[in-house]
Amino acid sequence: MLAATAISQSADDPLSGLVLGEIPEPEAPPGWSVVRVVASTLNMHDVWTLRGIGHPPEHLPIVLGCDAAGYDESGNEVLVFPVIADPDAGMGDETLDPNRALLSERHNGAFAEYLTVPTRNLIPKPGWLSFDEAACLPVAWTTAYRMLFTQARIRAGDRVLVQGAGGGVASAAIMLAAAAGAVVYATSRSEDKRRMALSWGARAAVEPGARLPERVDVVIETVGAATWSHSMKALRPGGAVVVAGATSGANPPAELNRVFYLQQRILGSTGCTRGELVSMLRMMDATGVRPVIDRTLPLTEIHKGFQLMIDGALTGKLVVRPDRKGAGS
């Protein structure tokens, strides 16, 4: 079968380690299922793997791709929950299992015609979602959902700042928070992405670091060092910054004086539980909110897709289809 495999890592030339070629079709061990992949999407996690960040080289080679939607062995349409873990080892929360692994970390991922996952990880795909839309959800959208509703526990009327509008998590956070009745502010260096944020439900979209009309209850932070100071200054006393990434750097000044004096909270968040993914689907059904897709590419153009992500040229998600047929961009 055709697959996109990481065979080496380079911080300066990540695509040098990405190989598209034929590998054997997988066989499912007991308790696992084979999925015929219809659609997957790119995530920054894939780029980090190729750069050698957070992915030990001894786990190479490995098929990349964290998101998948397709058909199970019985022909049922399914969405793949991407966290391979034991909820009992995480006190009921599989994201807290010390041995958890995201698809493509220790198990071959979704940039292939077939993949295997624990049968527990298969969720029926709702008929109101296309395969492309469903493939956008497992990583980026569920990350945003957990940040907003499990960690920050936002309510209607809360003020929420989303840093870095345009990325997969940020675009999902804007739409989900707006759908829940929050007042959303967003930042982006790109005028086009600020305009898009307004169309997704943000009340205002400003350049990074710009003063907001009011302080916010919650900041959704995936950018890191470049926006951290602004996140802290924009937060009201007692508010919370929820962190699920640090694409611009992981070690900004902590500003501890501000944290303790204003009793601000900093909350980490990683992935989601299977239950949270199901709950998010129910919310999407109720509200009509849907993911934003920048474009769709065939697996044969995976290098082009990665370059677009590395260049920051995407707004929303890039869908990858492994059917060897051309897909319009």
mmCIF file of N, CA and C in Angstrom, residues 121-185:
data_model
loop_
_atom_site.group_PDB
_atom_site.id
_atom_site.type_symbol
_atom_site.label_atom_id
_atom_site.label_comp_id
_atom_site.label_asym_id
_atom_site.label_seq_id
_atom_site.Cartn_x
_atom_site.Cartn_y
_atom_site.Cartn_z
ATOM 1 N N ASN A 121 -11.063 2.413 19.643
ATOM 2 C CA ASN A 121 -10.808 3.743 19.099
ATOM 3 C C ASN A 121 -11.678 4.085 17.897
ATOM 4 N N LEU A 122 -12.531 3.163 17.476
ATOM 5 C CA LEU A 122 -13.417 3.439 16.355
ATOM 6 C C LEU A 122 -14.730 4.023 16.846
ATOM 7 N N ILE A 123 -15.122 5.145 16.252
ATOM 8 C CA ILE A 123 -16.362 5.838 16.603
ATOM 9 C C ILE A 123 -17.196 5.959 15.334
ATOM 10 N N PRO A 124 -18.479 5.608 15.381
ATOM 11 C CA PRO A 124 -19.313 5.740 14.183
ATOM 12 C C PRO A 124 -19.285 7.177 13.659
ATOM 13 N N LYS A 125 -19.044 7.333 12.363
ATOM 14 C CA LYS A 125 -19.047 8.670 11.768
ATOM 15 C C LYS A 125 -20.484 9.120 11.535
ATOM 16 N N PRO A 126 -20.875 10.264 12.073
ATOM 17 C CA PRO A 126 -22.234 10.744 11.821
ATOM 18 C C PRO A 126 -22.463 11.013 10.345
ATOM 19 N N GLY A 127 -23.664 10.761 9.893
ATOM 20 C CA GLY A 127 -23.974 10.977 8.492
ATOM 21 C C GLY A 127 -23.922 12.431 8.074
ATOM 22 N N TRP A 128 -24.055 13.351 9.033
ATOM 23 C CA TRP A 128 -24.040 14.769 8.700
ATOM 24 C C TRP A 128 -22.615 15.324 8.531
ATOM 25 N N LEU A 129 -21.610 14.480 8.739
ATOM 26 C CA LEU A 129 -20.225 14.867 8.503
ATOM 27 C C LEU A 129 -19.698 14.159 7.262
ATOM 28 N N SER A 130 -19.048 14.900 6.374
ATOM 29 C CA SER A 130 -18.345 14.254 5.267
ATOM 30 C C SER A 130 -17.077 13.592 5.812
ATOM 31 N N PHE A 131 -16.464 12.729 5.018
ATOM 32 C CA PHE A 131 -15.203 12.115 5.446
ATOM 33 C C PHE A 131 -14.124 13.180 5.645
ATOM 34 N N ASP A 132 -14.075 14.168 4.752
ATOM 35 C CA ASP A 132 -13.080 15.229 4.892
ATOM 36 C C ASP A 132 -13.287 16.007 6.188
ATOM 37 N N GLU A 133 -14.538 16.345 6.496
ATOM 38 C CA GLU A 133 -14.823 17.067 7.739
ATOM 39 C C GLU A 133 -14.478 16.216 8.955
ATOM 40 N N ALA A 134 -14.846 14.945 8.902
ATOM 41 C CA ALA A 134 -14.581 14.060 10.037
ATOM 42 C C ALA A 134 -13.085 13.935 10.307
ATOM 43 N N ALA A 135 -12.284 13.907 9.248
ATOM 44 C CA ALA A 135 -10.848 13.753 9.414
ATOM 45 C C ALA A 135 -10.196 14.986 10.044
ATOM 46 N N CYS A 136 -10.878 16.111 10.046
ATOM 47 C CA CYS A 136 -10.335 17.327 10.665
ATOM 48 C C CYS A 136 -10.414 17.294 12.186
ATOM 49 N N LEU A 137 -11.227 16.421 12.746
ATOM 50 C CA LEU A 137 -11.617 16.538 14.144
ATOM 51 C C LEU A 137 -10.714 15.867 15.172
ATOM 52 N N PRO A 138 -10.161 14.667 14.925
ATOM 53 C CA PRO A 138 -9.579 13.895 16.026
ATOM 54 C C PRO A 138 -8.494 14.591 16.829
ATOM 55 N N VAL A 139 -7.631 15.390 16.210
ATOM 56 C CA VAL A 139 -6.551 16.039 16.957
ATOM 57 C C VAL A 139 -6.865 17.507 17.220
ATOM 58 N N ALA A 140 -6.954 18.330 16.175
ATOM 59 C CA ALA A 140 -7.077 19.776 16.364
ATOM 60 C C ALA A 140 -8.384 20.159 17.063
ATOM 61 N N TRP A 141 -9.484 19.634 16.579
ATOM 62 C CA TRP A 141 -10.771 20.051 17.134
ATOM 63 C C TRP A 141 -10.975 19.535 18.556
ATOM 64 N N THR A 142 -10.579 18.316 18.799
ATOM 65 C CA THR A 142 -10.748 17.809 20.162
ATOM 66 C C THR A 142 -9.790 18.484 21.133
ATOM 67 N N THR A 143 -8.603 18.868 20.651
ATOM 68 C CA THR A 143 -7.692 19.633 21.503
ATOM 69 C C THR A 143 -8.347 20.940 21.935
ATOM 70 N N ALA A 144 -8.950 21.633 20.968
ATOM 71 C CA ALA A 144 -9.631 22.889 21.281
ATOM 72 C C ALA A 144 -10.813 22.658 22.222
ATOM 73 N N TYR A 145 -11.566 21.589 21.981
ATOM 74 C CA TYR A 145 -12.731 21.304 22.827
ATOM 75 C C TYR A 145 -12.313 21.067 24.278
ATOM 76 N N ARG A 146 -11.287 20.259 24.490
ATOM 77 C CA ARG A 146 -10.832 19.982 25.861
ATOM 78 C C ARG A 146 -10.315 21.260 26.527
ATOM 79 N N MET A 147 -9.569 22.077 25.773
ATOM 80 C CA MET A 147 -9.057 23.328 26.330
ATOM 81 C C MET A 147 -10.196 24.213 26.821
ATOM 82 N N LEU A 148 -11.230 24.332 26.005
ATOM 83 C CA LEU A 148 -12.325 25.251 26.319
ATOM 84 C C LEU A 148 -13.254 24.733 27.409
ATOM 85 N N PHE A 149 -13.679 23.477 27.272
ATOM 86 C CA PHE A 149 -14.797 23.004 28.081
ATOM 87 C C PHE A 149 -14.396 22.111 29.252
ATOM 88 N N THR A 150 -13.274 21.408 29.144
ATOM 89 C CA THR A 150 -12.823 20.583 30.264
ATOM 90 C C THR A 150 -11.864 21.355 31.160
ATOM 91 N N GLN A 151 -10.866 22.002 30.556
ATOM 92 C CA GLN A 151 -9.862 22.703 31.353
ATOM 93 C C GLN A 151 -10.340 24.087 31.787
ATOM 94 N N ALA A 152 -10.800 24.916 30.859
ATOM 95 C CA ALA A 152 -11.224 26.279 31.200
ATOM 96 C C ALA A 152 -12.661 26.341 31.685
ATOM 97 N N ARG A 153 -13.471 25.358 31.316
ATOM 98 C CA ARG A 153 -14.881 25.305 31.721
ATOM 99 C C ARG A 153 -15.616 26.596 31.372
ATOM 100 N N ILE A 154 -15.473 27.016 30.115
ATOM 101 C CA ILE A 154 -16.106 28.269 29.723
ATOM 102 C C ILE A 154 -17.625 28.137 29.752
ATOM 103 N N ARG A 155 -18.246 29.300 29.933
ATOM 104 C CA ARG A 155 -19.703 29.392 29.939
ATOM 105 C C ARG A 155 -20.127 30.490 28.980
ATOM 106 N N ALA A 156 -21.412 30.479 28.606
ATOM 107 C CA ALA A 156 -21.935 31.534 27.743
ATOM 108 C C ALA A 156 -21.661 32.889 28.387
ATOM 109 N N GLY A 157 -21.173 33.820 27.582
ATOM 110 C CA GLY A 157 -20.859 35.144 28.071
ATOM 111 C C GLY A 157 -19.415 35.344 28.470
ATOM 112 N N ASP A 158 -18.652 34.259 28.641
ATOM 113 C CA ASP A 158 -17.233 34.401 28.959
ATOM 114 C C ASP A 158 -16.503 35.086 27.809
ATOM 115 N N ARG A 159 -15.432 35.789 28.174
ATOM 116 C CA ARG A 159 -14.568 36.430 27.190
ATOM 117 C C ARG A 159 -13.365 35.527 26.943
ATOM 118 N N VAL A 160 -13.122 35.193 25.684
ATOM 119 C CA VAL A 160 -12.070 34.241 25.336
ATOM 120 C C VAL A 160 -11.163 34.851 24.272
ATOM 121 N N LEU A 161 -9.848 34.825 24.506
ATOM 122 C CA LEU A 161 -8.869 35.241 23.516
ATOM 123 C C LEU A 161 -8.220 34.003 22.916
ATOM 124 N N VAL A 162 -8.214 33.919 21.583
ATOM 125 C CA VAL A 162 -7.555 32.823 20.878
ATOM 126 C C VAL A 162 -6.359 33.400 20.131
ATOM 127 N N GLN A 163 -5.169 32.975 20.526
ATOM 128 C CA GLN A 163 -3.954 33.462 19.876
ATOM 129 C C GLN A 163 -3.678 32.660 18.599
ATOM 130 N N GLY A 164 -3.244 33.357 17.555
ATOM 131 C CA GLY A 164 -2.802 32.689 16.338
ATOM 132 C C GLY A 164 -3.915 32.146 15.479
ATOM 133 N N ALA A 165 -4.930 32.961 15.185
ATOM 134 C CA ALA A 165 -6.045 32.499 14.358
ATOM 135 C C ALA A 165 -5.537 31.997 13.019
ATOM 136 N N GLY A 166 -6.117 30.927 12.549
ATOM 137 C CA GLY A 166 -5.752 30.364 11.252
ATOM 138 C C GLY A 166 -5.273 28.935 11.359
ATOM 139 N N GLY A 167 -4.595 28.596 12.452
ATOM 140 C CA GLY A 167 -4.184 27.217 12.663
ATOM 141 C C GLY A 167 -5.370 26.324 12.974
ATOM 142 N N GLY A 168 -5.150 25.017 12.905
ATOM 143 C CA GLY A 168 -6.251 24.078 13.110
ATOM 144 C C GLY A 168 -6.882 24.177 14.481
ATOM 145 N N VAL A 169 -6.084 24.199 15.542
ATOM 146 C CA VAL A 169 -6.619 24.295 16.900
ATOM 147 C C VAL A 169 -7.273 25.651 17.112
ATOM 148 N N ALA A 170 -6.600 26.728 16.659
ATOM 149 C CA ALA A 170 -7.132 28.069 16.877
ATOM 150 C C ALA A 170 -8.455 28.286 16.152
ATOM 151 N N SER A 171 -8.544 27.843 14.901
ATOM 152 C CA SER A 171 -9.800 28.027 14.171
ATOM 153 C C SER A 171 -10.926 27.240 14.829
ATOM 154 N N ALA A 172 -10.623 26.036 15.297
ATOM 155 C CA ALA A 172 -11.631 25.252 16.001
ATOM 156 C C ALA A 172 -12.050 25.936 17.290
ATOM 157 N N ALA A 173 -11.091 26.484 18.034
ATOM 158 C CA ALA A 173 -11.407 27.141 19.304
ATOM 159 C C ALA A 173 -12.310 28.350 19.087
ATOM 160 N N ILE A 174 -12.044 29.123 18.038
ATOM 161 C CA ILE A 174 -12.890 30.282 17.751
ATOM 162 C C ILE A 174 -14.316 29.839 17.494
ATOM 163 N N MET A 175 -14.490 28.845 16.642
ATOM 164 C CA MET A 175 -15.842 28.413 16.273
ATOM 165 C C MET A 175 -16.571 27.741 17.426
ATOM 166 N N LEU A 176 -15.870 26.892 18.178
ATOM 167 C CA LEU A 176 -16.519 26.206 19.290
ATOM 168 C C LEU A 176 -16.890 27.185 20.400
ATOM 169 N N ALA A 177 -16.001 28.110 20.723
ATOM 170 C CA ALA A 177 -16.296 29.076 21.784
ATOM 171 C C ALA A 177 -17.450 29.982 21.381
ATOM 172 N N ALA A 178 -17.453 30.446 20.131
ATOM 173 C CA ALA A 178 -18.553 31.291 19.664
ATOM 174 C C ALA A 178 -19.871 30.532 19.682
ATOM 175 N N ALA A 179 -19.834 29.256 19.277
ATOM 176 C CA ALA A 179 -21.051 28.447 19.275
ATOM 177 C C ALA A 179 -21.590 28.237 20.676
ATOM 178 N N ALA A 180 -20.693 28.279 21.684
ATOM 179 C CA ALA A 180 -21.111 28.103 23.077
ATOM 180 C C ALA A 180 -21.570 29.407 23.716
ATOM 181 N N GLY A 181 -21.568 30.498 22.964
ATOM 182 C CA GLY A 181 -22.061 31.768 23.486
ATOM 183 C C GLY A 181 -21.003 32.642 24.111
ATOM 184 N N ALA A 182 -19.722 32.325 23.905
ATOM 185 C CA ALA A 182 -18.650 33.165 24.427
ATOM 186 C C ALA A 182 -18.402 34.347 23.489
ATOM 187 N N VAL A 183 -17.855 35.420 24.054
ATOM 188 C CA VAL A 183 -17.363 36.548 23.261
ATOM 189 C C VAL A 183 -15.903 36.245 22.938
ATOM 190 N N VAL A 184 -15.587 36.142 21.653
ATOM 191 C CA VAL A 184 -14.266 35.664 21.226
ATOM 192 C C VAL A 184 -13.467 36.794 20.590
ATOM 193 N N TYR A 185 -12.227 36.915 21.044
ATOM 194 C CA TYR A 185 -11.248 37.787 20.391
ATOM 195 C C TYR A 185 -10.144 36.891 19.825
#
